[in-house]
mmCIF file of C-alpha atoms in Angstrom:
data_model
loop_
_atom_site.group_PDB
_atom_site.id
_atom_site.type_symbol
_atom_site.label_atom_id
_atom_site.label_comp_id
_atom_site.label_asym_id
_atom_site.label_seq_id
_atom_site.Cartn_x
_atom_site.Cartn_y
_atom_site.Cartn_z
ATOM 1 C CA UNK A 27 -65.383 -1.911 32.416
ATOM 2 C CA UNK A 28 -65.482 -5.348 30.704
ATOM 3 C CA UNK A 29 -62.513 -7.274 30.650
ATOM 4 C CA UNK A 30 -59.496 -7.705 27.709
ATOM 5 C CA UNK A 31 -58.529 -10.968 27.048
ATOM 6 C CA UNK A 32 -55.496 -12.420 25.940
ATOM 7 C CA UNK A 33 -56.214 -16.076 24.314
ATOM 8 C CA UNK A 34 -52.868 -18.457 24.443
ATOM 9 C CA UNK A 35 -51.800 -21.013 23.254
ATOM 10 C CA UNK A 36 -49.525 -23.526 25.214
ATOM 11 C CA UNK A 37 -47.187 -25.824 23.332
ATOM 12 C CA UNK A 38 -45.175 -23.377 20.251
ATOM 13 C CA UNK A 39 -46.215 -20.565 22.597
ATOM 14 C CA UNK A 40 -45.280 -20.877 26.204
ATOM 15 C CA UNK A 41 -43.351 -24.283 25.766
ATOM 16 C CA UNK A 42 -41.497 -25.326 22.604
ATOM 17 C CA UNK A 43 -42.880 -28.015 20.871
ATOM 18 C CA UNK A 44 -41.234 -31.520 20.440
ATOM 19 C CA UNK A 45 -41.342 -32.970 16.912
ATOM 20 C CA UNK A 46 -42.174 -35.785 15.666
ATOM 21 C CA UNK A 47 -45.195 -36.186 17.872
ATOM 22 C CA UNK A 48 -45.347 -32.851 19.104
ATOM 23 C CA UNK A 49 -46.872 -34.204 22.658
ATOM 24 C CA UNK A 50 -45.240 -32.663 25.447
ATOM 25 C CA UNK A 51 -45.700 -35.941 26.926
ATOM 26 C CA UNK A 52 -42.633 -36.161 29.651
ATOM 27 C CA UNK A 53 -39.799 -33.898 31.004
ATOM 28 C CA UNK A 54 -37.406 -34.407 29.097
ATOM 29 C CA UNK A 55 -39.313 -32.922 26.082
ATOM 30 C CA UNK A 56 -39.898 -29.124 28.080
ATOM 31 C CA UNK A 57 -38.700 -26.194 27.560
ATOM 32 C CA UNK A 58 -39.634 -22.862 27.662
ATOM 33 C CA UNK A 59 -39.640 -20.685 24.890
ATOM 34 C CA UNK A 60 -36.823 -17.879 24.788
ATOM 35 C CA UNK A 61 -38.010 -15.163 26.642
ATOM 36 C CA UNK A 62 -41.418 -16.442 27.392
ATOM 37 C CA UNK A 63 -40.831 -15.666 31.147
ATOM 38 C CA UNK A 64 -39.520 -12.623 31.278
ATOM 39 C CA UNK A 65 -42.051 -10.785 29.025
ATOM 40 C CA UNK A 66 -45.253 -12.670 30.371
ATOM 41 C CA UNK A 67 -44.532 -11.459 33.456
ATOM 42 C CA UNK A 68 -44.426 -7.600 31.898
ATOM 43 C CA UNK A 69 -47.857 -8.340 31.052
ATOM 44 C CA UNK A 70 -48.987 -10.073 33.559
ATOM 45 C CA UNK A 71 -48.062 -7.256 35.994
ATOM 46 C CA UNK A 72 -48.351 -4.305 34.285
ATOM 47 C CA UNK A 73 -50.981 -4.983 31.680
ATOM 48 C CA UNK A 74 -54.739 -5.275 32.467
ATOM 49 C CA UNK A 75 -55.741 -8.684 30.529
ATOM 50 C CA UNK A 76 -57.536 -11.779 31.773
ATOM 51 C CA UNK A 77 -55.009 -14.491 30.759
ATOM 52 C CA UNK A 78 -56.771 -17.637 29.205
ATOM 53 C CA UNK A 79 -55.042 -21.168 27.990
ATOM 54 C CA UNK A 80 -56.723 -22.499 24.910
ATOM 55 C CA UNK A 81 -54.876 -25.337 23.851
ATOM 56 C CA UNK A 82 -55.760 -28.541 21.272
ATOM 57 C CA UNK A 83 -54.261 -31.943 22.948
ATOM 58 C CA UNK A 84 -54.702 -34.539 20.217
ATOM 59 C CA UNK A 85 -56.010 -37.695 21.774
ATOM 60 C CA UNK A 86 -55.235 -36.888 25.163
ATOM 61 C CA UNK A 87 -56.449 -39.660 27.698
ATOM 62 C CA UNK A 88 -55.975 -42.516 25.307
ATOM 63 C CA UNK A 89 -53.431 -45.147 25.814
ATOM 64 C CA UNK A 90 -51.131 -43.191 23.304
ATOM 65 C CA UNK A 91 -51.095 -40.059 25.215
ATOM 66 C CA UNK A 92 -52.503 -41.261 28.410
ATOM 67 C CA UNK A 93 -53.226 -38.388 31.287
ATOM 68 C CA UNK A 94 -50.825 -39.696 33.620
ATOM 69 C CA UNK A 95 -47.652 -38.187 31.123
ATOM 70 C CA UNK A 96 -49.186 -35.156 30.416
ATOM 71 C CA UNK A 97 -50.917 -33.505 33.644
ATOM 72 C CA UNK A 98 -47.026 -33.803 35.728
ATOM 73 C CA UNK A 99 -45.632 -31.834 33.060
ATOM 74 C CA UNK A 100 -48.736 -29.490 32.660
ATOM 75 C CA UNK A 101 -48.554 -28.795 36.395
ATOM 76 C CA UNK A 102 -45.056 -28.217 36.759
ATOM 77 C CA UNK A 103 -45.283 -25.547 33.471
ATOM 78 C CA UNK A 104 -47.885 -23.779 35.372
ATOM 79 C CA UNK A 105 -45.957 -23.314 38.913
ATOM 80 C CA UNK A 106 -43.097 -22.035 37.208
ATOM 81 C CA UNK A 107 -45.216 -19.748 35.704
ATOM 82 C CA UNK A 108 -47.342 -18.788 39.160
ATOM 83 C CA UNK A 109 -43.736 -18.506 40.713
ATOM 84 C CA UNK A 110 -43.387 -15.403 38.414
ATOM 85 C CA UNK A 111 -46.412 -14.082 39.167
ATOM 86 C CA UNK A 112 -48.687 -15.079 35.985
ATOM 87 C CA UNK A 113 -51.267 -16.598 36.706
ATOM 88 C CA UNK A 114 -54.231 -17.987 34.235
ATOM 89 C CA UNK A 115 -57.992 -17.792 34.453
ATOM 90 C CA UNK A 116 -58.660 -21.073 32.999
ATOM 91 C CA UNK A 117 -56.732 -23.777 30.928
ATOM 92 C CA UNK A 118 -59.157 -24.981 28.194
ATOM 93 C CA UNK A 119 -57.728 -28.228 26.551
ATOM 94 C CA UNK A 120 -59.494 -29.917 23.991
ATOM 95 C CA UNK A 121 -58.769 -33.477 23.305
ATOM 96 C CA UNK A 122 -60.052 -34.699 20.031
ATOM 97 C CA UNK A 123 -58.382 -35.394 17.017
ATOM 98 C CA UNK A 124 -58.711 -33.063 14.667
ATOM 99 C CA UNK A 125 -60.033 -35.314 12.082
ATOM 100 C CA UNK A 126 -63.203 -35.598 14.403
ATOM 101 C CA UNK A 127 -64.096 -32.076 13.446
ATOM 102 C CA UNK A 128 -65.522 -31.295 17.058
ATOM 103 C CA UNK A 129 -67.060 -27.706 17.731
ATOM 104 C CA UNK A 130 -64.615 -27.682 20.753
ATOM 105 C CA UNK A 131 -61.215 -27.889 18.940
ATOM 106 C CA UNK A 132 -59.537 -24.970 17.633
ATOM 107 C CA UNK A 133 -60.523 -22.775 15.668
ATOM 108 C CA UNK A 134 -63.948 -23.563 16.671
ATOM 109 C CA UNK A 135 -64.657 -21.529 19.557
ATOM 110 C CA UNK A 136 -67.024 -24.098 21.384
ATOM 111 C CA UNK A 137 -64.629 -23.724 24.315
ATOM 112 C CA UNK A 138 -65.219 -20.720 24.468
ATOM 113 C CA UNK A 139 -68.745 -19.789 24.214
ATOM 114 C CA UNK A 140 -68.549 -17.934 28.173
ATOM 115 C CA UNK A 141 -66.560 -15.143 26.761
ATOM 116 C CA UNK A 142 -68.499 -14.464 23.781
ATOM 117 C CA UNK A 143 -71.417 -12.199 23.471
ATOM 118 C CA UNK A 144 -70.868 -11.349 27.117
ATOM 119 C CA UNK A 145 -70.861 -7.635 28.451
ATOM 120 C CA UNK A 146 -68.207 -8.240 31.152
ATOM 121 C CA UNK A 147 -66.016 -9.022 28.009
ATOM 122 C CA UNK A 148 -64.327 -7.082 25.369
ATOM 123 C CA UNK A 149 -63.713 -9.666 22.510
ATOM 124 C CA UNK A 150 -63.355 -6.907 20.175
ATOM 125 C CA UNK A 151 -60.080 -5.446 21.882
ATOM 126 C CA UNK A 152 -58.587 -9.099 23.128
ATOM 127 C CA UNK A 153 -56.011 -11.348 20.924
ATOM 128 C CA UNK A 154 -55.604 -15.035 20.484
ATOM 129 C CA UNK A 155 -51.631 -15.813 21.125
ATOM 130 C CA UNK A 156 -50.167 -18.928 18.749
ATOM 131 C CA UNK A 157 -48.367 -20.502 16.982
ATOM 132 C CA UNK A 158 -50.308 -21.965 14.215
ATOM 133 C CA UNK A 159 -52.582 -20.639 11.677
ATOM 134 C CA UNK A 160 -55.829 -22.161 13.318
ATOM 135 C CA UNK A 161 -55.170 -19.627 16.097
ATOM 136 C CA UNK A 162 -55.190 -16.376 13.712
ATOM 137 C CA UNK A 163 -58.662 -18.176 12.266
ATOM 138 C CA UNK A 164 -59.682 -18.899 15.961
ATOM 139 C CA UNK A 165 -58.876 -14.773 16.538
ATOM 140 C CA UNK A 166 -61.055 -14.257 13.613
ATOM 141 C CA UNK A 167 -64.014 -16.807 14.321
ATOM 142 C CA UNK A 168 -64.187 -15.099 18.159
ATOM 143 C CA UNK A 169 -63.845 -11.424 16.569
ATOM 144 C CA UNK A 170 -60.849 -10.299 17.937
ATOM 145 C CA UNK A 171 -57.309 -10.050 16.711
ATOM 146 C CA UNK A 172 -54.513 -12.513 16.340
ATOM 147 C CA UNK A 173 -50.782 -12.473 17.859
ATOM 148 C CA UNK A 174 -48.847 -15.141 15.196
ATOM 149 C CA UNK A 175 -46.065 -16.312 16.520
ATOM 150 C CA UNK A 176 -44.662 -17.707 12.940
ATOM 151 C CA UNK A 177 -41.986 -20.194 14.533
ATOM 152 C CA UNK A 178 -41.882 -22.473 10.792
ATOM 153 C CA UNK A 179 -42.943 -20.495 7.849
ATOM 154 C CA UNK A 180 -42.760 -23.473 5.381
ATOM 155 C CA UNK A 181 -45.200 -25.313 8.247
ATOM 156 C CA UNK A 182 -47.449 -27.409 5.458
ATOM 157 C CA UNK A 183 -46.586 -25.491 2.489
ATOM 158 C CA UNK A 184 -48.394 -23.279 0.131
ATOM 159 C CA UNK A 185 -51.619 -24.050 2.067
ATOM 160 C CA UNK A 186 -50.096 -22.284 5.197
ATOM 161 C CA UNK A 187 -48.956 -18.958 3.059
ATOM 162 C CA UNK A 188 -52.592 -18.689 1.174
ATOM 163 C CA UNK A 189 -54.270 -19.181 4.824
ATOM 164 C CA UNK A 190 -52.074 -16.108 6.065
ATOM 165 C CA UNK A 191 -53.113 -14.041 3.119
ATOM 166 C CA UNK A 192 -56.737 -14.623 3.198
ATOM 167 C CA UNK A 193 -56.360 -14.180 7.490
ATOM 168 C CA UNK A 194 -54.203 -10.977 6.639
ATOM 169 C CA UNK A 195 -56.320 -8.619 8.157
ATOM 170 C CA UNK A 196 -56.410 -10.587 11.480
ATOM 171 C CA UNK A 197 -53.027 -10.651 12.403
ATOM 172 C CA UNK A 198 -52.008 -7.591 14.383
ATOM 173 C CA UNK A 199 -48.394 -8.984 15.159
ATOM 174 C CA UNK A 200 -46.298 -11.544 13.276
ATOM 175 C CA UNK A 201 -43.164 -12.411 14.895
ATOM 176 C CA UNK A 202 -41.228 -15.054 16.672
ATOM 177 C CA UNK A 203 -40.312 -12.793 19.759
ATOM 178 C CA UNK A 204 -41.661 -12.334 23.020
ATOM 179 C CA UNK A 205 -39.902 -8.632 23.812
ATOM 180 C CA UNK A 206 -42.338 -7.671 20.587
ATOM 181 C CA UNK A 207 -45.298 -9.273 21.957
ATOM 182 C CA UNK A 208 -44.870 -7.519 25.503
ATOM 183 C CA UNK A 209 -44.237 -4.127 23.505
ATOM 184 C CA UNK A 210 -47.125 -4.930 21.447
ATOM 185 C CA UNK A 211 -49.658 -5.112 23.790
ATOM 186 C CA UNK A 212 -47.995 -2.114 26.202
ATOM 187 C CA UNK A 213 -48.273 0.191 23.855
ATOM 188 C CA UNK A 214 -51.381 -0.528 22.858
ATOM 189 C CA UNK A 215 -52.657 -0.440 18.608
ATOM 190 C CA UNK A 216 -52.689 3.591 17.789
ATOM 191 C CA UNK A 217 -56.110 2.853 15.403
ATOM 192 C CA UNK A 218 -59.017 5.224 15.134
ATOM 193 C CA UNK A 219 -61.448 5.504 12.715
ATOM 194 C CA UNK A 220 -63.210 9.117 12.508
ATOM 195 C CA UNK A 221 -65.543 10.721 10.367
ATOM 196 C CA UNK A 222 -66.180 14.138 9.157
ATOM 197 C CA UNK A 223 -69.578 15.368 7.871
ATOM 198 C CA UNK A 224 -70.247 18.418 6.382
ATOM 199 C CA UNK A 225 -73.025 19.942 4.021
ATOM 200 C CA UNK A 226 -69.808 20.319 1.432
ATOM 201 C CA UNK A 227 -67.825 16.748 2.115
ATOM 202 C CA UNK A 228 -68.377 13.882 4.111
ATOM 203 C CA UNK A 229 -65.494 11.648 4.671
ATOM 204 C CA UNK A 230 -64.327 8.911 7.068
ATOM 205 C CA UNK A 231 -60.729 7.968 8.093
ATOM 206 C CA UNK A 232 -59.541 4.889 9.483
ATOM 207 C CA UNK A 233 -55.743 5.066 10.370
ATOM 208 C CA UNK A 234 -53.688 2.358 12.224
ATOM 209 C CA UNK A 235 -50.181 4.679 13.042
ATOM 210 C CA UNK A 236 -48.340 1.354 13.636
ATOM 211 C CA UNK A 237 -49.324 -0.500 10.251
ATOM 212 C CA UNK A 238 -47.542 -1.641 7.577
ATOM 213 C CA UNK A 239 -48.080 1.078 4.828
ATOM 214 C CA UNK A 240 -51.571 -0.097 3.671
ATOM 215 C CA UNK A 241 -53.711 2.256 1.526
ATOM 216 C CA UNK A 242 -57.096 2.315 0.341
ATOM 217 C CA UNK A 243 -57.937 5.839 -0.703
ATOM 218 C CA UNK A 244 -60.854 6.999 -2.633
ATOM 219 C CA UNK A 245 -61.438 10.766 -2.823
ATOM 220 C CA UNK A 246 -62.821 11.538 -6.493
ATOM 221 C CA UNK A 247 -59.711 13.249 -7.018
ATOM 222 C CA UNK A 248 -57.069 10.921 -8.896
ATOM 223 C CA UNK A 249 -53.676 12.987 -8.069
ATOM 224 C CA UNK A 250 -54.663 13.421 -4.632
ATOM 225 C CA UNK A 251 -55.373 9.867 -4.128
ATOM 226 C CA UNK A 252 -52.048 9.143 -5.168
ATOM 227 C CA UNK A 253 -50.456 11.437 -2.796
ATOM 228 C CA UNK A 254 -52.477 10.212 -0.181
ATOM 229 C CA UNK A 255 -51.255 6.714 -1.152
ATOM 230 C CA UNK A 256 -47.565 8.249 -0.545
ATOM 231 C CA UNK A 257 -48.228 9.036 3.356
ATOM 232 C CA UNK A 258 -49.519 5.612 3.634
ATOM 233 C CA UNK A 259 -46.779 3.312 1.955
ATOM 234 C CA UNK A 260 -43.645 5.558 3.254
ATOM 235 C CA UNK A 261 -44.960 6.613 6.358
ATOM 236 C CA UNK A 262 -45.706 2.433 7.267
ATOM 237 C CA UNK A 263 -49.250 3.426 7.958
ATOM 238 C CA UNK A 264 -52.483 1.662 7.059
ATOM 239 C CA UNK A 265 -54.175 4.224 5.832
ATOM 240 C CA UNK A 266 -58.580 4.091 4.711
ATOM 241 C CA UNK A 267 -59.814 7.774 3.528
ATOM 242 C CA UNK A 268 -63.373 7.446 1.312
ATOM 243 C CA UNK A 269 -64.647 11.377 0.757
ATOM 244 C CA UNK A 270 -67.676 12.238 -0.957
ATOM 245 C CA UNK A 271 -67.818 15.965 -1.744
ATOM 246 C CA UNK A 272 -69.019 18.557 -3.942
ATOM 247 C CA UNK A 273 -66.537 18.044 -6.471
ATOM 248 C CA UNK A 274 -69.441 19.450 -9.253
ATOM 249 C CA UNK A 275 -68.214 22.517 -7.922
ATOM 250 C CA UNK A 276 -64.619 22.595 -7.452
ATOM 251 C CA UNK A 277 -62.337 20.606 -5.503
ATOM 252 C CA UNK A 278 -61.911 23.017 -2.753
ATOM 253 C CA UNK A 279 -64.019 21.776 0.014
ATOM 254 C CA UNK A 280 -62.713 17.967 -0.524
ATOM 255 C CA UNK A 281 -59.053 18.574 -0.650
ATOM 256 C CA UNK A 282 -59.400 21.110 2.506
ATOM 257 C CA UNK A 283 -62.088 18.730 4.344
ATOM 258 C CA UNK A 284 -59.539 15.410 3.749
ATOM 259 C CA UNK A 285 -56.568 17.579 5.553
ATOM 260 C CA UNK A 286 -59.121 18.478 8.739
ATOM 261 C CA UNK A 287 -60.346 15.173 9.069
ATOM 262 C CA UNK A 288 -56.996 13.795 8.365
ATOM 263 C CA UNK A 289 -55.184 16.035 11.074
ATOM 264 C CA UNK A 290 -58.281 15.066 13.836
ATOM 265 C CA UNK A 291 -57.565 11.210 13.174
ATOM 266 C CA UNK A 292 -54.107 11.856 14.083
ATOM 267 C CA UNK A 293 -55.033 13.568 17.231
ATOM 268 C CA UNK A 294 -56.841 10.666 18.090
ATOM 269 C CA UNK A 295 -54.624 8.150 17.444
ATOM 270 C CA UNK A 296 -51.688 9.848 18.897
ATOM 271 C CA UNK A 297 -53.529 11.261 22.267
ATOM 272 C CA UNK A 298 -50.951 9.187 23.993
ATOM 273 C CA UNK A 299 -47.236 10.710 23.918
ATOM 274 C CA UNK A 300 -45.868 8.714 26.318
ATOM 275 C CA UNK A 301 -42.232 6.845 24.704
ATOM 276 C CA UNK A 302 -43.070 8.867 21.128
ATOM 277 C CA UNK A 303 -40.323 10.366 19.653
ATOM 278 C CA UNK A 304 -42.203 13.689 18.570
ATOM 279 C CA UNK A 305 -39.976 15.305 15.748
ATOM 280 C CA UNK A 306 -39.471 14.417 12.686
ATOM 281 C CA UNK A 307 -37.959 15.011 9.124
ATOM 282 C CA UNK A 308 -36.398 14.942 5.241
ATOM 283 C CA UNK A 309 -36.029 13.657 1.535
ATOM 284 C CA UNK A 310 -34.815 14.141 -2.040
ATOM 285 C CA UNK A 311 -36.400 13.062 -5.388
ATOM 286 C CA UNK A 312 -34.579 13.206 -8.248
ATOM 287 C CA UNK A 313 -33.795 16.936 -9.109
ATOM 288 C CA UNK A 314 -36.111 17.669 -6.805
ATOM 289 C CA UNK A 315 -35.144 18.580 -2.581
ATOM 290 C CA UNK A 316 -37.858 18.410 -0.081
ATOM 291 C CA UNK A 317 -37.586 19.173 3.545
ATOM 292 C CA UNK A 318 -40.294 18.256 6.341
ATOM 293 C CA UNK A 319 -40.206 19.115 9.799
ATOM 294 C CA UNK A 320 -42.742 17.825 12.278
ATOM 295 C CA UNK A 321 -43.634 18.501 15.247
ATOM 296 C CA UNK A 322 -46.453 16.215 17.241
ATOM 297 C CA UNK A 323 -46.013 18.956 19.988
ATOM 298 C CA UNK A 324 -49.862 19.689 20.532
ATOM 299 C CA UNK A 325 -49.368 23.642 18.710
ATOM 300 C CA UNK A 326 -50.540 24.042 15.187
ATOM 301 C CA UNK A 327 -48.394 26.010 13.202
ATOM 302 C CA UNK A 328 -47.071 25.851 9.282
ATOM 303 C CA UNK A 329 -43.892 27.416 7.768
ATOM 304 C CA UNK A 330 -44.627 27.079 3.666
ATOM 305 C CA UNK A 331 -42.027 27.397 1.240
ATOM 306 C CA UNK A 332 -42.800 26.041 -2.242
ATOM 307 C CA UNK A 333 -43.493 27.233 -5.264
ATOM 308 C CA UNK A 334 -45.531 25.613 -8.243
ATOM 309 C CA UNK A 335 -45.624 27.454 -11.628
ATOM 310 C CA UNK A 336 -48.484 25.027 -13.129
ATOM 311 C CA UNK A 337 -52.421 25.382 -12.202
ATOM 312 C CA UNK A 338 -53.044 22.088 -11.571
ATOM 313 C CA UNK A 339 -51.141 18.863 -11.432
ATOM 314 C CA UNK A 340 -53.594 16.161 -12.586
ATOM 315 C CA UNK A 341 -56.908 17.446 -11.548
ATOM 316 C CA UNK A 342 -55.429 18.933 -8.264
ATOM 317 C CA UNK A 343 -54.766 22.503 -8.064
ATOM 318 C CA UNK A 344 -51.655 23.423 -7.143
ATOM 319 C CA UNK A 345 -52.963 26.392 -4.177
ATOM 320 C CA UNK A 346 -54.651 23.384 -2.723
ATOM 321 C CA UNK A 347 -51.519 22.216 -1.555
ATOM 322 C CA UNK A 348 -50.998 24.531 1.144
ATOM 323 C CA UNK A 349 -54.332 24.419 2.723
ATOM 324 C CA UNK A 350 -54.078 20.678 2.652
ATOM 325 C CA UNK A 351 -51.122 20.810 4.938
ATOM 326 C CA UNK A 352 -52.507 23.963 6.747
ATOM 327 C CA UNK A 353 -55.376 22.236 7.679
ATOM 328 C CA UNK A 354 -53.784 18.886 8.549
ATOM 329 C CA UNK A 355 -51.414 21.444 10.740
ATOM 330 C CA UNK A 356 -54.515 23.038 12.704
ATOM 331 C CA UNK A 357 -56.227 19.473 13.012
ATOM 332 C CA UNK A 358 -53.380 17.730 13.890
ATOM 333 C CA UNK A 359 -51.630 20.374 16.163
ATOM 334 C CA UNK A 360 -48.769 20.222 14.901
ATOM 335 C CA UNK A 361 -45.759 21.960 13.762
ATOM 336 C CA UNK A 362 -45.258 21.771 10.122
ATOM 337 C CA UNK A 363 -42.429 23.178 8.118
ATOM 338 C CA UNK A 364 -42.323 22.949 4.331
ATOM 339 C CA UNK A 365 -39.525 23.506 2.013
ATOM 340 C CA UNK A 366 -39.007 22.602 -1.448
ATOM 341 C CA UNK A 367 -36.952 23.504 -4.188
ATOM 342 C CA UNK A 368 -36.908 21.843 -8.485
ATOM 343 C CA UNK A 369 -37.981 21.850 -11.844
ATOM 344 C CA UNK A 370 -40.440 19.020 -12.103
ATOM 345 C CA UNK A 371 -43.362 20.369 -10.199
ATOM 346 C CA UNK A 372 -44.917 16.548 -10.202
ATOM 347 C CA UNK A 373 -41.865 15.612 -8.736
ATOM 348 C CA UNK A 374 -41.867 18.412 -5.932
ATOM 349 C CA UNK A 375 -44.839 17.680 -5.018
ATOM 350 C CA UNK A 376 -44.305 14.189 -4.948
ATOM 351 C CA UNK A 377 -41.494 14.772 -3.264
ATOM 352 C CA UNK A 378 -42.926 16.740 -0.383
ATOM 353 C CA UNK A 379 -45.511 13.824 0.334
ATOM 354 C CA UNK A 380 -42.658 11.549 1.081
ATOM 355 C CA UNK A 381 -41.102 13.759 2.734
ATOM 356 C CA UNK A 382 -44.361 14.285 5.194
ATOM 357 C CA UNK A 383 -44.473 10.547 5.375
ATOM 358 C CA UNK A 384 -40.916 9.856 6.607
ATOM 359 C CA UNK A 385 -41.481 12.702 9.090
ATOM 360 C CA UNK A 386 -44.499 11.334 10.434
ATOM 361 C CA UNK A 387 -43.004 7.944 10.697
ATOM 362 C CA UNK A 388 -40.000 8.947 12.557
ATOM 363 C CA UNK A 389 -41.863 11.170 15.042
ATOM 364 C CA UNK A 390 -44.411 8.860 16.056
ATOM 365 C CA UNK A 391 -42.244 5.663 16.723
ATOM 366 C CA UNK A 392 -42.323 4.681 20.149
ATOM 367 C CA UNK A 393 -39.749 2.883 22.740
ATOM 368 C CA UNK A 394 -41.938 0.476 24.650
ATOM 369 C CA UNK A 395 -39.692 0.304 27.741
ATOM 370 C CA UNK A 396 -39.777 4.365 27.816
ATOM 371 C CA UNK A 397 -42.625 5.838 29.464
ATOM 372 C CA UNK A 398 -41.483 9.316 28.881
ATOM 373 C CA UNK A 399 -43.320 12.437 27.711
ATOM 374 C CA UNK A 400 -40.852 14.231 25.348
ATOM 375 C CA UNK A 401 -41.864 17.435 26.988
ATOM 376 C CA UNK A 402 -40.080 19.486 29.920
ATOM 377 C CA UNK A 403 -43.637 20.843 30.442
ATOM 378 C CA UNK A 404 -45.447 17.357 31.702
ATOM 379 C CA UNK A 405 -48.106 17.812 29.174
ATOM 380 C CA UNK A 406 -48.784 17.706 25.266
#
């Protein structure tokens, strides 16, 4: 099986960096970052990633930051860290300026050209650990994903914040923890994308269950999008559905389709139970009450109790409804009980979206440091 990768960084990372010159250059300058030990050694032990150190040393070997300061330190940073049982693959230091442009220095990859297009390696599933911004575009020149640990927001300005916009989409975790990164990476990123084809719809889903509430959905159907759009921002999950279907002949086989193929991505991504909550439920809006219950418990079942006294709503008919959330149910296996009471049939509706999304989101958070099945049975 080829090999994960974790890229890190060194100084900001492992170490704290030491302003003005931010050379770790003597003792007195090191120090470990908080937590650094304890959680690198979760991963180290328990986690099955080749550990690399990629790491730009401005100027190192010239008389003003001369080898004999920095390889004492260097070594002494990497006993402590053998003496807790993580050990590294290889320590790639590059020592140019970065004014020199070289193809070596980060975020080039020229260090690492051995890890790239090689079977024994997955690139795709590895991250790039760091501090700066050049390692989230060093994740994305390599093709993998970054870890940012964002220790100075303000670090050079507005250039820094339009960087991390356009590198968005490469950074899997922001934080400045290392409990998050070791729960992170344990847990593992719950994305699948999955596609459905039919001779009525054809339809992919991507879904990442531990996103930020992303949406990009494009079904034909304008209400539905928007209620799809609900799941994703209030259920935190980054959520891609593009359906073609027959809509020249009713909306049926789309709305019905999106539900199945919905439902199987969540199978997918949620094959592992281990430390997931399960259950789920709730939520109001305005006059209108909506209750969801949820139940990730690997049985497909749906209790329906709504009523809608309008056709459609938008383009979307209202009957649709149920067999949107009956097939998400069957797909899915899971428990699903809907209840809904109001005058505003938009804003039942509505509400019972939410409502879904807030259940999902509270049943399928996970405790990294649990490794428990919430099932007496052993199995779901």
């Amino acid at each position: 099986m080829a090999k994960r990768i974790l890229f890190i960084d060194r100084d900001g990372t492992l170490i704290n960096e030491a302003p003005p010159t931010y050379q770790i250059d003597g003792f007195d300058k090191l120090t470990f970052y908080p937590g650094m030990f304890r959680y690198m050694g979760n991963i180290a032990s328990e986690l099955d990633y080749l550990l690399v150190m990629v790491s730009n040393q401005d100027g190192l070997g010239t008389p003003s930051f001369p080898d004999e300061t920095f390889w004492p330190v260097h070594d002494f940073i990497m006993k402590s860290l053998e003496n807790e049982g993580i050990h590294f693959h290889e320590f790639l230091f590059d020592r140019s300026y970065p004014e020199e442009n070289k193809p070596t220095r980060k975020p080039a990859t020229g260090m690492m050209t051995a890890y790239m297009d090689n079977p024994d390696f997955d690139i795709a599933n590895s991250y790039v650990i760091g501090d700066r911004i050049t390692d989230v575009q060093l994740a994305k020149n390599l093709g993998c994903k970054a870890i940012w640990i964002n220790n100075d927001p303000n670090l050079g300005g507005g250039e820094v914040k339009d960087r991390q916009e356009e590198l968005r989409e490469v950074i899997a975790l922001e934080t400045r923890d290392w409990k998050d990164i070791y729960a992170f990476l344990k847990l593992g990123l719950r994305k699948v994308e999955h596609q459905r084809n039919t001779n009525e719809t054809k339809i992919t889903v991507n879904v990442n269950m531990d996103g930020s509430g992303n949406a990009a959905i494009d079904t034909g159907l304008g209400f539905f999008d928007h209620m799809l759009d609900q799941i994703a921002r209030h259920g935190k999950i980054d959520l891609a559905i593009k359906a073609n279907g027959d809509l020249h002949i009713d909306e049926h086989h789309t709305i019905e389709d999106v539900g199945i193929a919905l439902g199987e991505a969540f199978a997918l991504a949620l094959a592992d139970k281990r430390g997931m909550e399960r259950y789920g439920f709730a939520l109001p809006m305005d006059e209108a009450e909506a209750k969801v219950l949820i139940d990730f418990g690997g049985r497909n079942w749906l209790i329906w109790d709504a009523e809608f006294k309008r056709e459609k709503i938008g383009e979307m008919p209202t009957e649709m409804f149920f067999h949107f959330f009956k097939s998400f149910s069957d797909a899915a296996k899971c428990n699903l009980n809907i209840f809904c009471r109001g005058e505003n049939e938009h804003h039942k509706i509505e509400a019972i979206f939410k409502a879904f999304a807030k259940a999902i989101r509270m049943a399928v958070k996970r405790d990294p440091f649990s490794n428990h099945l919430p099932s007496t049975k052993g199995v779901l």
